[in-house]
mmCIF file of C-alpha atoms and ligand atoms in Angstrom:
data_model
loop_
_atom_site.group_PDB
_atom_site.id
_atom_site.type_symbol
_atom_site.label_atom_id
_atom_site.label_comp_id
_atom_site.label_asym_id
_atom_site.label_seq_id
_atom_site.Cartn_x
_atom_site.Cartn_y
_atom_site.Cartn_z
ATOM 1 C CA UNK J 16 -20.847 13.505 -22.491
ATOM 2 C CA UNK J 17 -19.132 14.965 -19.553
ATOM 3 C CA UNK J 18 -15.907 14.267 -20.160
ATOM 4 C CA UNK J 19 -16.072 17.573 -23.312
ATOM 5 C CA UNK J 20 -17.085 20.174 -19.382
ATOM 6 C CA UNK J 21 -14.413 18.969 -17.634
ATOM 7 C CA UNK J 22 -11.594 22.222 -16.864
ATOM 8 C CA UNK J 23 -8.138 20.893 -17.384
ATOM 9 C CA UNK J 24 -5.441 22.838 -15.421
ATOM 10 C CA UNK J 25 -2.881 24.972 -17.283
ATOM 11 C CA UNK J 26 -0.195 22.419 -17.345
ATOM 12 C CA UNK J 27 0.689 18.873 -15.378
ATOM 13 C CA UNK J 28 -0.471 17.599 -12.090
ATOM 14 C CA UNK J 29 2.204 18.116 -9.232
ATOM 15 C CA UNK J 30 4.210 14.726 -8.698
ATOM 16 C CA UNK J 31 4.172 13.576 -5.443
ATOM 17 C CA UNK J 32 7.414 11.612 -4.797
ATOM 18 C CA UNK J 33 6.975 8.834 -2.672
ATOM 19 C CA UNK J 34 10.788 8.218 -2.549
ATOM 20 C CA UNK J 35 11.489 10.930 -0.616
ATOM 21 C CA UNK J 36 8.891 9.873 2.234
ATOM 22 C CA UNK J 37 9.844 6.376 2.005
ATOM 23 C CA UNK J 38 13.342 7.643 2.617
ATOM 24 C CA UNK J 39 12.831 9.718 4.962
ATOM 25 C CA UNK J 40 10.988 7.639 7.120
ATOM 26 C CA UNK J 41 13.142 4.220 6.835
ATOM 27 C CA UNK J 42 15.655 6.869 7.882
ATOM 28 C CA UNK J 43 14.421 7.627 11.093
ATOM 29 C CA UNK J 44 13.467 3.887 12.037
ATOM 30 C CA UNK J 45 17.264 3.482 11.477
ATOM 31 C CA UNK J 46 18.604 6.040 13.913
ATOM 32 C CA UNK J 47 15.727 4.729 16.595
ATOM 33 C CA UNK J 48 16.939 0.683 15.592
ATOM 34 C CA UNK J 49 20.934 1.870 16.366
ATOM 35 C CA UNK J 50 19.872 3.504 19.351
ATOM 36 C CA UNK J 51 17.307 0.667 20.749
ATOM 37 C CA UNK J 52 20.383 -1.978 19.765
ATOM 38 C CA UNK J 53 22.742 0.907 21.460
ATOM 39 C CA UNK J 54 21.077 1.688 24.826
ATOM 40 C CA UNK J 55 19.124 -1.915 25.528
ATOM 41 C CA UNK J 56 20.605 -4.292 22.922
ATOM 42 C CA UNK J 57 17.965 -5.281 21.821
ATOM 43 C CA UNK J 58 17.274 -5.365 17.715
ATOM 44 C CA UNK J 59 13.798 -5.554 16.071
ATOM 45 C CA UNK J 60 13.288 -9.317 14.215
ATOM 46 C CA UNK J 61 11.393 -9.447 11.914
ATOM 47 C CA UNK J 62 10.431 -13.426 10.277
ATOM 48 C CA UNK J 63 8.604 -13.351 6.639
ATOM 49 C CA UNK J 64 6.739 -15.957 6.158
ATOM 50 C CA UNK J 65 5.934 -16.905 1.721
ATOM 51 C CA UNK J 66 3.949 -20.075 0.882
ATOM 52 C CA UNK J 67 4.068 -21.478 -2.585
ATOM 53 C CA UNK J 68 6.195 -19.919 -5.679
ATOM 54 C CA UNK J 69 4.432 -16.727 -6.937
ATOM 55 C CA UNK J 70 7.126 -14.904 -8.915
ATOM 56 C CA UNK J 71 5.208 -11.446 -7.329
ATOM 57 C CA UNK J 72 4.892 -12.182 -4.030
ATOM 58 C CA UNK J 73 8.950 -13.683 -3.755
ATOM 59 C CA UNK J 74 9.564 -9.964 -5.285
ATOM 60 C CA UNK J 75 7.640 -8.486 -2.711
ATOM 61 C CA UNK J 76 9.396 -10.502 0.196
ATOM 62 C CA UNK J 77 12.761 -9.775 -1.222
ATOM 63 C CA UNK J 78 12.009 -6.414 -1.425
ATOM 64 C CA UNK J 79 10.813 -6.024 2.488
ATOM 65 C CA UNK J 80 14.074 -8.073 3.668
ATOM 66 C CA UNK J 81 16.472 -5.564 1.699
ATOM 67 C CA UNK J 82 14.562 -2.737 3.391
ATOM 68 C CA UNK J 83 15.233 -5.107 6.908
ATOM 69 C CA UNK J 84 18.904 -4.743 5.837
ATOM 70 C CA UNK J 85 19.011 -0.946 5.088
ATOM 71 C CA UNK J 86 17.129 -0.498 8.818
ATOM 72 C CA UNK J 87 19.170 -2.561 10.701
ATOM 73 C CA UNK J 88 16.252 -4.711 11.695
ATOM 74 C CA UNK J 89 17.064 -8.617 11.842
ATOM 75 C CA UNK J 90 14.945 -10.282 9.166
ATOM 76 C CA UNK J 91 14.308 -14.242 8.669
ATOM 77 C CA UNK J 92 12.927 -15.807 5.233
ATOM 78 C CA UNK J 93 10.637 -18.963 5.655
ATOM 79 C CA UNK J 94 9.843 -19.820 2.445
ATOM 80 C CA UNK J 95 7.793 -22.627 2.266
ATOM 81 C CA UNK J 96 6.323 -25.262 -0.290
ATOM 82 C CA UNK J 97 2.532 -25.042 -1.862
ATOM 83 C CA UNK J 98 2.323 -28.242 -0.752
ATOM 84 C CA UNK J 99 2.829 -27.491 3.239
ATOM 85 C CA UNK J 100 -0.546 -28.220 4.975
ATOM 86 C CA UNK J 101 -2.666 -25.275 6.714
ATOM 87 C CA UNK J 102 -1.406 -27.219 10.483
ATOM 88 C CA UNK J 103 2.225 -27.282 9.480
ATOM 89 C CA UNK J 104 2.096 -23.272 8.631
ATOM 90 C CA UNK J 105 -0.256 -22.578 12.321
ATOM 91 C CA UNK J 106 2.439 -24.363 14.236
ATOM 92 C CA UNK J 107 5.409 -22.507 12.516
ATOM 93 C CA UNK J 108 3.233 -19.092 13.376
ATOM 94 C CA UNK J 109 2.628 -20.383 16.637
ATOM 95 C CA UNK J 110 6.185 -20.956 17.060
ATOM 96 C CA UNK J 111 6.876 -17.318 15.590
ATOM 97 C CA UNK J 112 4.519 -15.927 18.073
ATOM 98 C CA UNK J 113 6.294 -17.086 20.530
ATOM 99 C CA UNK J 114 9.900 -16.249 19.790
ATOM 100 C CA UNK J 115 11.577 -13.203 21.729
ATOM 101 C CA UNK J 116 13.706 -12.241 19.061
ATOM 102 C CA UNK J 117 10.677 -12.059 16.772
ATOM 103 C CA UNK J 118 8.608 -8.753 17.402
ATOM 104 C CA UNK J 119 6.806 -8.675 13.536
ATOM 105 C CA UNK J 120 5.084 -11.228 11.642
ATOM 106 C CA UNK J 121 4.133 -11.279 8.167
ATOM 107 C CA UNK J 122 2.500 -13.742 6.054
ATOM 108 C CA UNK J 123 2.745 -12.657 2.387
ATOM 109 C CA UNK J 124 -0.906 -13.051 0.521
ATOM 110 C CA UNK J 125 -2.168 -14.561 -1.407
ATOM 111 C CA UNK J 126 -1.672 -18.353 0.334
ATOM 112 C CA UNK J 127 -2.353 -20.888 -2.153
ATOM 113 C CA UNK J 128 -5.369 -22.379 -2.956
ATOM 114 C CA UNK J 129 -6.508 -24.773 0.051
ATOM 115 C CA UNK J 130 -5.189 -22.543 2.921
ATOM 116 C CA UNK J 131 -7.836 -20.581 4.628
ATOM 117 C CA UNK J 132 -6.377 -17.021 4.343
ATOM 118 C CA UNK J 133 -8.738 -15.908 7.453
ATOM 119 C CA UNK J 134 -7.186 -18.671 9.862
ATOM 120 C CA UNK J 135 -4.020 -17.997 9.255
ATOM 121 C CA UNK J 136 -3.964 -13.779 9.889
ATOM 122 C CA UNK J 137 -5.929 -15.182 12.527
ATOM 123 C CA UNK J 138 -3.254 -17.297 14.085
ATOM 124 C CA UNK J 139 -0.602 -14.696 14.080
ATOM 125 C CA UNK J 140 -0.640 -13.016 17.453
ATOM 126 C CA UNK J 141 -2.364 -9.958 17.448
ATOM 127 C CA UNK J 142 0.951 -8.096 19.104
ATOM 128 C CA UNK J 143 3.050 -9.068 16.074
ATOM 129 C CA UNK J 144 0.651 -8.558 13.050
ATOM 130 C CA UNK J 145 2.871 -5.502 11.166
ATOM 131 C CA UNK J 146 0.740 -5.972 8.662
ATOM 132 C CA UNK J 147 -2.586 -5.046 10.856
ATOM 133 C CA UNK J 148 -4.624 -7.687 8.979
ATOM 134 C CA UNK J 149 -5.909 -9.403 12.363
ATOM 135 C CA UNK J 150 -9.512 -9.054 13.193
ATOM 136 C CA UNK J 151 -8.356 -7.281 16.803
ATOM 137 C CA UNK J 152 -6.119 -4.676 14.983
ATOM 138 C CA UNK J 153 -8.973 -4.102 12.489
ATOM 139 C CA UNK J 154 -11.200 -3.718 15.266
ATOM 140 C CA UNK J 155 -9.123 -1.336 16.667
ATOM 141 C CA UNK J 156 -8.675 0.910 13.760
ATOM 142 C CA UNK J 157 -12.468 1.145 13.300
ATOM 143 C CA UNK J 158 -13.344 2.610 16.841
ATOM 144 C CA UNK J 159 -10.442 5.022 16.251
ATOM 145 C CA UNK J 160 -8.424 2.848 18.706
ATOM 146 C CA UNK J 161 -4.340 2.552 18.726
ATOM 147 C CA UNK J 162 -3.464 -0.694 16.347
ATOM 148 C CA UNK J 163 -1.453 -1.770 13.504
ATOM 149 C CA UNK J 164 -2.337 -0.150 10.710
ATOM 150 C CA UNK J 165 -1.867 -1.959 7.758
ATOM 151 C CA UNK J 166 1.085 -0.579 5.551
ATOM 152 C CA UNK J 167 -0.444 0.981 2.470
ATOM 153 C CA UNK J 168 -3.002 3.038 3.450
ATOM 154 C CA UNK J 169 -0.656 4.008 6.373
ATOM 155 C CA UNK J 170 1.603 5.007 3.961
ATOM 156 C CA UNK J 171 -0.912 7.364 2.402
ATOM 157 C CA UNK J 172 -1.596 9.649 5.044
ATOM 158 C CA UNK J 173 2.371 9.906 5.553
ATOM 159 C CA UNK J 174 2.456 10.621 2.226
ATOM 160 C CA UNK J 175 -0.364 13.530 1.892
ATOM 161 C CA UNK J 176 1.215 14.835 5.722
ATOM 162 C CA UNK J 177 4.195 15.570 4.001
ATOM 163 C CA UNK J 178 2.744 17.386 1.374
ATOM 164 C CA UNK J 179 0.782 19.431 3.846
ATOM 165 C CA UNK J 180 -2.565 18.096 1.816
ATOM 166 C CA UNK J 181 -5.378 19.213 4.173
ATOM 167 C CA UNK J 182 -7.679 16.582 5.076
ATOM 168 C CA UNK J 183 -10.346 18.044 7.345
ATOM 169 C CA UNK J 184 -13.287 19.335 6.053
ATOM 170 C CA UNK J 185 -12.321 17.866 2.481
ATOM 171 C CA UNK J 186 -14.530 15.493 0.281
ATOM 172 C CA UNK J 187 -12.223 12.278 0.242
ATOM 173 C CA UNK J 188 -13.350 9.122 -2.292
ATOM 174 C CA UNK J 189 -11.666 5.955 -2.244
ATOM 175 C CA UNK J 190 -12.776 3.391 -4.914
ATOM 176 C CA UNK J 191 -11.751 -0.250 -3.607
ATOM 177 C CA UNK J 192 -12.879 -1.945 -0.123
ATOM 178 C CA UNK J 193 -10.276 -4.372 0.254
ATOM 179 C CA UNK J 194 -9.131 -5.019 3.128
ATOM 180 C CA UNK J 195 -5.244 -4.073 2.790
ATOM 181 C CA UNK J 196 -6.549 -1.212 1.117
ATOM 182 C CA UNK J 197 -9.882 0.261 0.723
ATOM 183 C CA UNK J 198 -11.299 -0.046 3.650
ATOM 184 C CA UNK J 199 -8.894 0.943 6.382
ATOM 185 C CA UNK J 200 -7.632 3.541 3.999
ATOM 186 C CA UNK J 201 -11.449 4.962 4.368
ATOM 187 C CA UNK J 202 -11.018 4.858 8.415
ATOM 188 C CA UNK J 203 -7.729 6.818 8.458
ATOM 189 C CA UNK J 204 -9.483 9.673 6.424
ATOM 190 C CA UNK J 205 -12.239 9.295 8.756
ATOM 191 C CA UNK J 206 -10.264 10.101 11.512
ATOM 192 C CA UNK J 207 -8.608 12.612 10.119
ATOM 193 C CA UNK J 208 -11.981 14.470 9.787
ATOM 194 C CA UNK J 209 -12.571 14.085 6.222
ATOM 195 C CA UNK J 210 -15.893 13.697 4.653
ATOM 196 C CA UNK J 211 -15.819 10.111 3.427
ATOM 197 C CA UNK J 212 -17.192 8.263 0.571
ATOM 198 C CA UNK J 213 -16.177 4.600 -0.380
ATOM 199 C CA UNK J 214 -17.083 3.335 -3.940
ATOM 200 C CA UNK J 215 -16.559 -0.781 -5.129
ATOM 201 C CA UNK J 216 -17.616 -2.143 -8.315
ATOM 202 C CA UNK J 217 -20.935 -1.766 -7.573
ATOM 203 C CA UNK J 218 -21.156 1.769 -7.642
ATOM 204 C CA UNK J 219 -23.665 3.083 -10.264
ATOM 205 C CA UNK J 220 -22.073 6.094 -11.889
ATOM 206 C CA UNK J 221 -18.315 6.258 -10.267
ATOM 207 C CA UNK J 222 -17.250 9.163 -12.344
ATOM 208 C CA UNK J 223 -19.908 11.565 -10.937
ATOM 209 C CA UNK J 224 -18.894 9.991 -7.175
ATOM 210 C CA UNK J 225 -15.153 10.464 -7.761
ATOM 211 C CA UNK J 226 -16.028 13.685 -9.550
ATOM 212 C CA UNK J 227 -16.414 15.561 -6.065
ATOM 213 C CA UNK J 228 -13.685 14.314 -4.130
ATOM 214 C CA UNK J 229 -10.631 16.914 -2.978
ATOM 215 C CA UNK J 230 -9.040 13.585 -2.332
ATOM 216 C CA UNK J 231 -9.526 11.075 -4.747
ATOM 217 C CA UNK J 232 -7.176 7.318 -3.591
ATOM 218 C CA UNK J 233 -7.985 4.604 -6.260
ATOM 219 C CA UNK J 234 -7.372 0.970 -5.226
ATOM 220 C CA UNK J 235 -8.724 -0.969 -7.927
ATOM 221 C CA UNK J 236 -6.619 -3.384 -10.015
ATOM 222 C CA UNK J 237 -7.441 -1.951 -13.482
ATOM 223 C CA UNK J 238 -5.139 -0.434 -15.567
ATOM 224 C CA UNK J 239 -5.840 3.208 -16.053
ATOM 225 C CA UNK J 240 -9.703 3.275 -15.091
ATOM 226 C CA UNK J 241 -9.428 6.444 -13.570
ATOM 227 C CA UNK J 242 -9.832 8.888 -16.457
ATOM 228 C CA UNK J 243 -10.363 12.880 -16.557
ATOM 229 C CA UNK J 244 -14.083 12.603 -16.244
ATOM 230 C CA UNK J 245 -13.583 11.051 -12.608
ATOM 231 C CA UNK J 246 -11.556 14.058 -11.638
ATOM 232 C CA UNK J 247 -12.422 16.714 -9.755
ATOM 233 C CA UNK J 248 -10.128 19.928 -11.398
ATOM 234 C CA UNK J 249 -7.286 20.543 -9.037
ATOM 235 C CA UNK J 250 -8.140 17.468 -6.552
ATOM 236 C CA UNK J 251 -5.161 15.049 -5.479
ATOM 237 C CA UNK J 252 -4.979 11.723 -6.903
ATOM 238 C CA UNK J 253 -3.354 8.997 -5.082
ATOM 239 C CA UNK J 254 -2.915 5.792 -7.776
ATOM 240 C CA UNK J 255 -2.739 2.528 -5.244
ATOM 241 C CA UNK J 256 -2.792 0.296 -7.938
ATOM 242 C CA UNK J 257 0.298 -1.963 -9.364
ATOM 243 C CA UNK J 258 -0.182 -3.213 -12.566
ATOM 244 C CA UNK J 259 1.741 -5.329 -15.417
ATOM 245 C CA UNK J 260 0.775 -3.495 -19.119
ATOM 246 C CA UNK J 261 2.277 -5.077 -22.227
ATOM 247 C CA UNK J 262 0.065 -3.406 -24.889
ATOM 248 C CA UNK J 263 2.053 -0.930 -26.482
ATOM 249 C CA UNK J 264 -1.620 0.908 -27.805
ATOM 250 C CA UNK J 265 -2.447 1.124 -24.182
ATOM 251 C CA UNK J 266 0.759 2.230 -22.917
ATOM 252 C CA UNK J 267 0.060 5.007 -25.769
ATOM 253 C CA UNK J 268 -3.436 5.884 -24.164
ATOM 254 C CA UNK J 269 -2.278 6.410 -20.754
ATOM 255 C CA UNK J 270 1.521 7.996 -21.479
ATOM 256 C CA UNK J 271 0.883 10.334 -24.748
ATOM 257 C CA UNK J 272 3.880 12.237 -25.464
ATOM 258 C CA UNK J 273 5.873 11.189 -22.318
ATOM 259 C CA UNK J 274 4.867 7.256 -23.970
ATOM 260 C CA UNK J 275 8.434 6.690 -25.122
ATOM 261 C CA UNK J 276 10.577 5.489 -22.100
ATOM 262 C CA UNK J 277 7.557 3.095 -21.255
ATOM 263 C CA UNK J 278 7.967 1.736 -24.529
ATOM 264 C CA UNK J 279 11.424 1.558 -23.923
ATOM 265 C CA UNK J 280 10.889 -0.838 -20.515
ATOM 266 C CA UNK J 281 8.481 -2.788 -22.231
ATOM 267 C CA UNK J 282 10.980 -3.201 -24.529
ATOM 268 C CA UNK J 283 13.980 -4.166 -22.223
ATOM 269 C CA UNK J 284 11.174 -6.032 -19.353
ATOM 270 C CA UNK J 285 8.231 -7.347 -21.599
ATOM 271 C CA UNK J 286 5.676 -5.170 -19.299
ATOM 272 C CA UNK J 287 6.285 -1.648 -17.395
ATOM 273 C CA UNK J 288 4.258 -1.057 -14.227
ATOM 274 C CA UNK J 289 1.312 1.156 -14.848
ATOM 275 C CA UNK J 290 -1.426 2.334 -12.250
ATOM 276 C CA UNK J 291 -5.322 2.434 -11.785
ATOM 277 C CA UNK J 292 -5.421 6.413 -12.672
ATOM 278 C CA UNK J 293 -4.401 7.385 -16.716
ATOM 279 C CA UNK J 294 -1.728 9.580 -16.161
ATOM 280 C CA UNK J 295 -1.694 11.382 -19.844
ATOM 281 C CA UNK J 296 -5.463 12.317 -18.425
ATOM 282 C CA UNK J 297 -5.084 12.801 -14.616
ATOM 283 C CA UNK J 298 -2.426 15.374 -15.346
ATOM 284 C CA UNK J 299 -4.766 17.486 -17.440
ATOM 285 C CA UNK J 300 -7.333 17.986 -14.574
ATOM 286 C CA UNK J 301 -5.281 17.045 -11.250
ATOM 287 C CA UNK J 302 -3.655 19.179 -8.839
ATOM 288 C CA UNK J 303 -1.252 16.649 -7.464
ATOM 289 C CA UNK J 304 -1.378 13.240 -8.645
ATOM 290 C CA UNK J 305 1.096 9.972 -7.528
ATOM 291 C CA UNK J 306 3.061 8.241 -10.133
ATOM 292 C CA UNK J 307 3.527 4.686 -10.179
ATOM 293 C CA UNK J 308 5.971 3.206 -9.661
ATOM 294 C CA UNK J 309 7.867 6.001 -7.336
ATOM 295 C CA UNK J 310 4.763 6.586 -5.667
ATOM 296 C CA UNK J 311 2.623 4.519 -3.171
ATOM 297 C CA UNK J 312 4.524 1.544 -3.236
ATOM 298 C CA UNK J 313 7.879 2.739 -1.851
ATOM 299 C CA UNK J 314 5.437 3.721 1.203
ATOM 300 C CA UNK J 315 4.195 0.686 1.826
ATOM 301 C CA UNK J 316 7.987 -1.043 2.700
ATOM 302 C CA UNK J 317 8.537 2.353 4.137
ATOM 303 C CA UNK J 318 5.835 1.539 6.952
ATOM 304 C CA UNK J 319 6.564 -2.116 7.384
ATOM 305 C CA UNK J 320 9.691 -1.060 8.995
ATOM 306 C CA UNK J 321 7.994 1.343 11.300
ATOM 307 C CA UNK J 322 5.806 -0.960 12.143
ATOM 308 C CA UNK J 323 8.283 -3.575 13.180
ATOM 309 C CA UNK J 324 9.863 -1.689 15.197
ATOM 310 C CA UNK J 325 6.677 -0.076 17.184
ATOM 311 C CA UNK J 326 5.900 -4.088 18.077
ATOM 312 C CA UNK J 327 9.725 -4.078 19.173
ATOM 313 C CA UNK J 328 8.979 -1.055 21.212
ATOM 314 C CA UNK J 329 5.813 -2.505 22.611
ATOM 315 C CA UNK J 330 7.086 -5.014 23.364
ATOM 316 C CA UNK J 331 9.967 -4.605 25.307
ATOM 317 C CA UNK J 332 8.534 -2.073 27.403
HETATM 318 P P1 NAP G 29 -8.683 -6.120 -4.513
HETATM 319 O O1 NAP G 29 -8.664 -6.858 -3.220
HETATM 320 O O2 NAP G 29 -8.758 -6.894 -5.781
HETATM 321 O O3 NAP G 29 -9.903 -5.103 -4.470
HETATM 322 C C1 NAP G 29 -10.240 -4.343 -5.582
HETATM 323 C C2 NAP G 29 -11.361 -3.406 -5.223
HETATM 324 O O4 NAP G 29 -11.627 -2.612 -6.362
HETATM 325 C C3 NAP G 29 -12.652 -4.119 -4.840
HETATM 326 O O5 NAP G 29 -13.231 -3.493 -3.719
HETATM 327 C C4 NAP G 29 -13.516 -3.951 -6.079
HETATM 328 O O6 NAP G 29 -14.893 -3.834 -5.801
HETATM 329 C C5 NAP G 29 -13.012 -2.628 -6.629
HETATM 330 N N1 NAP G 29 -13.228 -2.535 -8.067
HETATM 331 C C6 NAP G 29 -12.851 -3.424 -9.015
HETATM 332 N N2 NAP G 29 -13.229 -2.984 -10.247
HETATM 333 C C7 NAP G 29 -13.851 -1.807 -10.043
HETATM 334 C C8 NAP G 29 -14.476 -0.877 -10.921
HETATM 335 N N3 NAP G 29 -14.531 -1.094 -12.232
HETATM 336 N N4 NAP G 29 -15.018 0.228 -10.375
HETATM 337 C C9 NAP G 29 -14.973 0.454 -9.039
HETATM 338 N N5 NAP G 29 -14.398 -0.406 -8.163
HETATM 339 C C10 NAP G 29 -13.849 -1.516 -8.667
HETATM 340 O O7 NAP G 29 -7.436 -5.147 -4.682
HETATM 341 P P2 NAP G 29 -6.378 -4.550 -3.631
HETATM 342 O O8 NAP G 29 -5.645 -5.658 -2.993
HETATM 343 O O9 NAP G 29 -7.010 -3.491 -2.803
HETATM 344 O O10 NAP G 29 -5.383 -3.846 -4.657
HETATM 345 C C11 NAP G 29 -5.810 -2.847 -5.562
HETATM 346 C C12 NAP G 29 -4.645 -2.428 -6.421
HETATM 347 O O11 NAP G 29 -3.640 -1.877 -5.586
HETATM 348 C C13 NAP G 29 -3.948 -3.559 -7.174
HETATM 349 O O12 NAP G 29 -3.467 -3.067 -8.407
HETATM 350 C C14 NAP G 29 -2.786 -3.931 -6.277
HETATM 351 O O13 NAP G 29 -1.706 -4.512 -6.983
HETATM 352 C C15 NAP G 29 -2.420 -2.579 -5.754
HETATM 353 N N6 NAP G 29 -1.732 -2.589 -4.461
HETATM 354 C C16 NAP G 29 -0.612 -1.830 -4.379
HETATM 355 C C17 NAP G 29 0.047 -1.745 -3.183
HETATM 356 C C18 NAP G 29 1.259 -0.897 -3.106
HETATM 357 O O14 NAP G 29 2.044 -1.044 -2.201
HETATM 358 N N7 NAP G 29 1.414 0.040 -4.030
HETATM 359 C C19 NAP G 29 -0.413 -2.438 -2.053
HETATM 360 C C20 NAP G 29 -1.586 -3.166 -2.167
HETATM 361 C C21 NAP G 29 -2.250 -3.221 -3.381
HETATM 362 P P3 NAP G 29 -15.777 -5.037 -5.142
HETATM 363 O O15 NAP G 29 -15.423 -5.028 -3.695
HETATM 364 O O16 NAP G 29 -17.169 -4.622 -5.407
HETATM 365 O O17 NAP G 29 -15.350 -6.281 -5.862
#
């Protein structure tokens, strides 16, 4: 069993905080907004576009306008019904793509059921896609070309910049190829001269994959997969995922002794938020680990805003 030769490291993994990154950067988009709205008058828009009534993604959307607010860029809600047809929500983007005050697009996923996801990223223009989900900005990003970069994965390599984790030369894994994710997360390592493997459910044995990665970035969707056997001792372990737990056992497993305030926000919420990496594990092994929440998330509104206002830049020059 390999899990009884794996080293653990004298005490926890390092935190890395992703509020103070997030922060910091939705900082300096403000200063650059005031001055942009200062010197030409001109103020980022940004136009949100949610289909249907997923409690998660309305979250998610309300969460990106209150960052719009904090930035000073101009933000505009179209929430629309399930029930809107795939040509009503191409001529709205078309209309979007159009609109000067409008310099970001972004359509939250998932659509509902009936709406082809593809035409729709498809149909925003490729000069307004923050969210760098179009085929030409994904093009881009894979011949090492300037684009959108979608905002996670984006995020990331903010996030291990700031924390002066080396890249080149190192053995990076991500498990997940999604593509919000996975996959472009796998090209910005690339380029950043790291030694790149990508692993998927497929993958035969992940833990002796994940095992030799310096920098290990899970992107899975299941709670707390990522145990101390997938862990190379001292790596850094960025935890993508965001993920509802309500067992109280489980919330045991993956918090041990530090188990009691989760139990308290189940308590108070019915669920607490809970990654793809076991924390009570990770920290026994792992150099550095994210937590979640306060980790990758607060990145990914973080780089929204910088990416609005690099299409207002691009655009007005
Ligand atoms: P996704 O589209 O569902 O993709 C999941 C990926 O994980 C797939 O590539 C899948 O492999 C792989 N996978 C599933 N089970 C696996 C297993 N047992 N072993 C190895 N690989 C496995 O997910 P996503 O959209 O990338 O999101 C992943 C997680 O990140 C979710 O929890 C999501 O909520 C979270 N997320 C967080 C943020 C944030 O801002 N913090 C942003 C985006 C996503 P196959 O391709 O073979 O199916």
């Amino acid at each position: 069993m390999v899990a009884e030769n794996i080293k653990t490291n004298s005490g926890r993994a390092e935190l890395i905080d992703g509020a103070v990154v997030a922060n910091k950067i939705k900082q300096e988009v403000k200063s650059e907004i005031a001055e942009m709205v200062d010197k030409l008058g001109v103020r980022p828009g940004l136009a949100a576009v949610r289909v249907g009534d997923d409690p998660a993604s309305a979250v998610y959307v309300k969460n990106k306008i209150r960052a719009c607010e904090e930035v000073g860029i101009r933000s505009e809600h179209h929430a629309l019904p399930a029930s809107i047809t795939a040509d009503q929500l191409l001529s709205l983007i078309q209309t979007l793509n159009t609109r000067d005050d409008i310099h970001g697009i972004l359509v939250q996923l998932p659509l509902p059921k009936g709406i082809v996801e593809s035409q729709i990223i498809e149909a925003v223009s490729p000069d307004k896609d923050v969210d760098g989900f179009h085929p030409m900005n994904v093009g881009k990003l894979a011949m090492g070309q300037q684009s959108f970069v979608p905002c996670t994965p984006a995020g990331i390599i903010e996030l291990l910049d700031y924390n002066n984790i080396e890249l080149r030369g190192t053995s990076a894994c991500v498990v997940g190829r999604s593509q919000i994710v996975g996959r472009p997360m796998a090209q910005l390592l690339l380029q950043r001269d790291a030694t790149v493997t990508i692993c998927h459910s497929r993958t035969r044995d992940l833990a002796a994959v994940t095992r030799e990665a310096d920098v290990l970035i899970v992107a899975i969707g299941r709670i707390g997969l990522i145990r101390k056997q997938h862990i190379k001792p001292g790596a850094t372990v960025i935890d993508v995922g965001m993920n509802k737990l309500t067992d109280p056992a489980q919330i045991q497993e993956m918090f041990g002794d530090q188990a009691d305030s989760r139990l308290a926000v189940l308590a108070k919420r019915g669920y607490t938020l809970v990654g793809d990496v076991n924390p009570f594990e990770a920290d026994q092994v792992a150099g550095k680990r994210t937590p979640v929440p306060g980790g990758v998330g607060l990145l990914t509104v973080a780089m929204l805003m910088k990416n609005t206002l690099m299409a207002a830049k691009r655009q007005i020059s």
